[in-house]
Short mmCIF file of C-alpha atoms and ligand atoms in Angstrom, two decimals:
data_model
loop_
_atom_site.label_atom_id
_atom_site.label_comp_id
_atom_site.label_asym_id
_atom_site.label_seq_id
_atom_site.Cartn_x
_atom_site.Cartn_y
_atom_site.Cartn_z
CA UNK A 78 -3.53 -6.01 -2.66
CA UNK A 79 -4.23 -6.78 0.81
CA UNK A 80 -6.38 -5.60 3.32
CA UNK A 81 -4.45 -2.46 5.88
CA UNK A 82 -1.72 -4.34 8.02
CA UNK A 83 -1.10 -7.53 5.73
CA UNK A 84 2.61 -6.82 5.04
CA UNK A 85 2.18 -5.13 1.45
CA UNK A 86 3.90 -1.56 2.21
CA UNK A 87 6.72 -3.85 3.33
CA UNK A 88 6.96 -6.50 0.57
CA UNK A 89 6.68 -3.98 -1.89
CA UNK A 90 9.69 -1.76 -0.57
CA UNK A 91 11.55 -5.41 -0.57
CA UNK A 92 10.06 -5.78 -4.48
CA UNK A 93 10.85 -2.79 -5.81
CA UNK A 94 14.53 -2.64 -4.43
CA UNK A 95 15.07 -6.79 -5.07
CA UNK A 96 13.15 -5.93 -8.15
CA UNK A 97 14.41 -2.01 -9.38
CA UNK A 98 11.07 -1.68 -10.05
CA UNK A 99 9.37 1.64 -9.49
CA UNK A 100 7.22 1.51 -6.12
CA UNK A 101 4.14 3.76 -6.45
CA UNK A 102 2.62 3.83 -2.91
CA UNK A 103 -0.29 6.57 -2.94
CA UNK A 104 -0.54 5.92 1.32
CA UNK A 105 3.46 7.08 0.86
CA UNK A 106 2.21 10.01 -1.52
CA UNK A 107 -0.59 11.39 1.37
CA UNK A 108 1.95 10.51 4.08
CA UNK A 109 4.54 13.18 2.19
CA UNK A 110 1.98 15.64 2.03
CA UNK A 111 1.00 15.88 5.10
CA UNK A 112 4.64 17.11 6.24
CA UNK A 113 3.52 20.15 3.83
CA UNK A 114 3.16 23.23 5.70
CA UNK A 115 -0.37 23.79 4.58
CA UNK A 116 0.20 26.53 2.39
CA UNK A 117 2.03 24.29 -0.26
CA UNK A 118 -1.06 21.97 -0.54
CA UNK A 119 -3.77 21.79 -2.89
CA UNK A 120 -7.27 21.98 -1.42
CA UNK A 121 -7.96 18.34 -2.59
CA UNK A 122 -5.06 17.17 -0.55
CA UNK A 123 -5.86 19.12 2.64
CA UNK A 124 -9.30 17.62 2.41
CA UNK A 125 -7.78 14.14 1.84
CA UNK A 126 -5.55 14.69 4.21
CA UNK A 127 -8.41 15.16 6.82
CA UNK A 128 -10.32 11.85 5.44
CA UNK A 129 -6.54 9.63 5.51
CA UNK A 130 -6.76 10.72 9.26
CA UNK A 131 -10.17 9.62 9.48
CA UNK A 132 -8.94 5.97 8.37
CA UNK A 133 -11.32 6.37 5.76
CA UNK A 134 -11.10 6.32 1.85
CA UNK A 135 -9.34 9.48 0.11
CA UNK A 136 -12.04 10.09 -3.22
CA UNK A 137 -11.34 8.66 -5.96
CA UNK A 138 -10.74 11.22 -8.48
CA UNK A 139 -7.84 13.28 -6.37
CA UNK A 140 -6.10 9.17 -5.96
CA UNK A 141 -6.56 8.83 -9.71
CA UNK A 142 -5.00 12.08 -10.43
CA UNK A 143 -2.23 11.58 -8.42
CA UNK A 144 -1.31 8.68 -10.07
CA UNK A 145 -1.97 10.58 -13.27
CA UNK A 146 0.89 13.02 -12.59
CA UNK A 147 3.72 9.34 -11.52
CA UNK A 148 3.32 7.87 -15.30
CA UNK A 149 6.44 8.25 -15.45
CA UNK A 150 6.87 6.01 -12.92
CA UNK A 151 4.85 2.99 -14.66
CA UNK A 152 7.15 3.38 -17.77
CA UNK A 153 10.43 2.53 -15.71
CA UNK A 154 12.10 -0.38 -18.40
CA UNK A 155 12.73 -2.77 -14.88
CA UNK A 156 8.52 -2.57 -14.47
CA UNK A 157 6.41 -0.89 -11.54
CA UNK A 158 4.31 -1.78 -8.92
CA UNK A 159 1.66 0.14 -7.33
CA UNK A 160 1.16 -0.06 -3.66
CA UNK A 161 -2.34 0.63 -2.10
CA UNK A 162 -4.30 1.39 -5.47
CA UNK A 163 -6.12 0.62 -7.27
CA UNK A 164 -8.70 0.72 -4.17
CA UNK A 165 -11.84 0.51 -5.76
CA UNK A 166 -13.36 -0.21 -8.94
CA UNK A 167 -13.80 3.49 -9.60
CA UNK A 168 -9.91 3.36 -9.68
CA UNK A 169 -9.14 -0.30 -11.47
CA UNK A 170 -11.16 1.56 -14.54
CA UNK A 171 -8.80 4.51 -14.38
CA UNK A 172 -5.71 2.19 -13.79
CA UNK A 173 -6.93 0.13 -17.15
CA UNK A 174 -7.31 3.56 -18.99
CA UNK A 175 -3.82 5.01 -17.95
CA UNK A 176 -2.31 1.42 -18.94
CA UNK A 177 -4.01 1.79 -22.60
CA UNK A 178 -2.69 4.59 -23.12
CA UNK A 179 0.68 4.19 -22.46
CA UNK A 180 0.58 0.63 -23.83
CA UNK A 181 2.08 -0.87 -20.77
CA UNK A 182 1.01 -4.79 -19.44
CA UNK A 183 0.09 -6.00 -15.66
CA UNK A 184 1.14 -8.83 -15.43
CA UNK A 185 -0.45 -9.49 -12.37
CA UNK A 186 -2.30 -8.48 -9.17
CA UNK A 187 -0.74 -10.08 -6.21
CA UNK A 188 -3.26 -10.57 -3.01
CA UNK A 189 -1.73 -10.82 0.03
CA UNK A 190 -3.70 -13.05 2.66
CA UNK A 191 -4.03 -12.64 6.50
CA UNK A 192 -6.54 -14.03 8.91
CA UNK A 193 -7.65 -11.08 10.95
CA UNK A 194 -6.96 -11.40 14.38
CA UNK A 195 -3.13 -11.20 12.59
CA UNK A 196 -3.69 -7.84 10.81
CA UNK A 197 -5.15 -6.23 13.98
CA UNK A 198 -1.66 -7.32 15.85
CA UNK A 199 1.03 -6.28 13.06
CA UNK A 200 -1.15 -2.60 12.75
CA UNK A 201 -1.13 -1.96 16.22
CA UNK A 202 2.27 -2.81 17.05
CA UNK A 203 3.64 -1.09 13.59
CA UNK A 204 6.21 1.41 14.03
CA UNK A 205 7.35 3.40 10.37
CA UNK A 206 11.04 5.75 10.00
CA UNK A 207 9.90 9.55 9.56
CA UNK A 208 13.03 9.47 7.19
CA UNK A 209 13.13 6.56 5.56
CA UNK A 210 10.20 4.52 5.45
CA UNK A 211 11.37 0.95 6.21
CA UNK A 212 8.64 -0.67 8.37
CA UNK A 213 9.90 -2.63 11.57
CA UNK A 214 6.91 -4.00 14.54
CA UNK A 215 7.49 -4.29 18.43
CA UNK A 216 7.33 -7.62 18.20
CA UNK A 217 7.87 -9.42 15.44
CA UNK A 218 10.83 -6.85 13.82
CA UNK A 219 11.90 -4.30 16.32
CA UNK A 220 14.24 -2.26 15.70
CA UNK A 221 18.19 -3.19 17.35
CA UNK A 222 17.18 0.44 19.76
CA UNK A 223 14.16 1.22 20.51
CA UNK A 224 12.26 3.86 18.31
CA UNK A 225 15.36 4.51 16.35
CA UNK A 226 15.75 3.20 12.55
CA UNK A 227 18.40 0.61 11.98
CA UNK A 228 18.43 1.27 8.32
CA UNK A 229 18.84 5.35 8.36
CA UNK A 230 18.77 6.07 12.55
CA UNK A 231 15.42 8.14 12.03
CA UNK A 232 12.95 8.55 14.37
CA UNK A 233 9.95 5.53 14.14
CA UNK A 234 6.48 6.93 14.90
CA UNK A 235 2.84 5.57 15.30
CA UNK A 236 0.83 6.13 12.23
CA UNK A 237 -2.46 8.10 13.13
CA UNK A 238 -4.29 5.89 11.64
CA UNK A 239 -2.86 2.57 13.16
CA UNK A 240 -4.54 3.51 16.48
CA UNK A 241 -7.33 1.04 17.21
CA UNK A 242 -10.26 2.86 16.06
CA UNK A 243 -9.20 4.09 12.59
CA UNK A 244 -7.70 0.51 11.69
CA UNK A 245 -11.54 -0.99 12.55
CA UNK A 246 -12.82 1.59 10.46
CA UNK A 247 -10.34 1.00 7.91
CA UNK A 248 -10.79 -3.05 7.84
CA UNK A 249 -14.47 -1.90 7.14
CA UNK A 250 -13.52 0.27 4.12
CA UNK A 251 -11.33 -3.03 2.96
CA UNK A 252 -14.10 -4.70 3.02
CA UNK A 253 -16.71 -2.53 1.23
CA UNK A 254 -14.87 -1.06 -1.44
CA UNK A 255 -11.33 -3.33 -2.22
CA UNK A 256 -12.29 -6.61 -1.76
CA UNK A 257 -15.20 -6.91 -4.32
CA UNK A 258 -11.72 -5.66 -6.06
CA UNK A 259 -9.79 -9.20 -5.99
CA UNK A 260 -13.41 -10.90 -7.80
CA UNK A 261 -12.71 -8.93 -10.93
CA UNK A 262 -9.08 -9.33 -10.59
CA UNK A 263 -9.74 -13.11 -10.43
CA UNK A 264 -12.17 -13.41 -13.54
CA UNK A 265 -9.27 -11.22 -15.54
CA UNK A 266 -6.85 -13.91 -14.38
CA UNK A 267 -4.56 -12.08 -12.72
CA UNK A 268 -5.08 -12.65 -9.36
CA UNK A 269 -2.27 -13.75 -7.26
CA UNK A 270 -3.42 -15.01 -3.57
CA UNK A 271 0.04 -15.12 -1.38
CA UNK A 272 -0.82 -15.97 2.61
CA UNK A 273 1.18 -13.62 3.95
CA UNK A 274 2.20 -15.77 7.30
CA UNK A 275 5.79 -15.74 8.64
CA UNK A 276 8.97 -13.49 8.30
CA UNK A 277 8.68 -10.96 5.49
CA UNK A 278 11.87 -12.36 3.82
CA UNK A 279 9.82 -16.07 3.60
CA UNK A 280 7.13 -14.34 1.99
CA UNK A 281 8.97 -12.52 -0.29
CA UNK A 282 10.83 -15.17 -1.53
CA UNK A 283 7.12 -16.59 -2.12
CA UNK A 284 5.86 -13.71 -3.93
CA UNK A 285 8.59 -13.87 -6.31
CA UNK A 286 8.33 -17.36 -7.72
CA UNK A 287 5.17 -17.38 -7.67
CA UNK A 288 5.63 -13.88 -9.93
CA UNK A 289 8.06 -16.11 -11.90
CA UNK A 290 6.41 -18.50 -12.60
CA UNK A 291 3.20 -16.22 -14.05
CA UNK A 292 5.59 -14.22 -16.59
CA UNK A 293 7.45 -17.19 -17.04
CA UNK A 294 10.66 -15.62 -16.21
P1 AMP B 383 -1.90 2.79 2.99
O1 AMP B 383 -0.42 3.60 3.25
O2 AMP B 383 -1.91 2.01 1.62
O3 AMP B 383 -2.81 2.00 4.15
O4 AMP B 383 -2.69 4.29 2.87
C1 AMP B 383 -2.88 4.86 4.14
C2 AMP B 383 -4.36 5.91 4.14
O5 AMP B 383 -4.15 6.87 2.91
C3 AMP B 383 -5.49 5.45 3.76
O6 AMP B 383 -6.01 4.45 4.53
C4 AMP B 383 -6.67 6.04 3.08
O7 AMP B 383 -6.87 7.17 3.77
C5 AMP B 383 -5.52 6.48 2.13
N1 AMP B 383 -5.20 6.11 0.53
C6 AMP B 383 -4.46 5.59 -0.04
N2 AMP B 383 -4.26 4.35 -0.93
C7 AMP B 383 -5.67 5.37 -1.32
C8 AMP B 383 -6.38 4.77 -2.38
N3 AMP B 383 -5.74 4.13 -3.66
N4 AMP B 383 -7.40 5.39 -2.28
C9 AMP B 383 -8.08 6.05 -1.15
N5 AMP B 383 -7.63 6.46 -0.12
C10 AMP B 383 -6.29 6.13 -0.26
#
């Protein structure tokens, strides 16, 4: 968990390749659906993409159904990593139901924390690869060649919802709907707060070390 721009997508990519965990990013699923021709999308998905472009939250049932359809990812033997889900109390309840039905444990809820001014700077300079989804930043993690992905040579783009107006909306939605979840997981003793300041590999090492302590590995 963490506000938009805190770096959870980058960490999720590092963690899933480092730990072999299945990475399920609901935001990536919506972005992949946005690439499909309109006739190949369900009406619920078309409505969800409209909501997403405005920087608002997609209705709970649409997101929950999408996660349910990908339950195989949660059964992965090296574990799973949910990125950007759950984002509301209703979604966290649905996740609890899925985990109980699948008899799967949830070891920790990592919460990346960063002051607001860092968040806005990160979001407005972020660039994503349209092919392999790698994430760059024009100042703190620039690609070797401007506009081109170091990893696969794909073209970099700025997400529609990384425009200043949309950033404000996303942060408001985070404060209203997602922040209350932190208290919920804190009470359950599952919250693992990590300060998300510094280079990605430093935050990654901190995360792995905290996770290992948590699961006693
Ligand atoms: P993200 O890449 O996680 O920042 O997600 C991008 C956008 O996708 C969000 O701003 C929402 O519009 C939508 N989205 C992703 N995950 C969820 C979720 N769990 N609940 C509602 N909307 C979501």
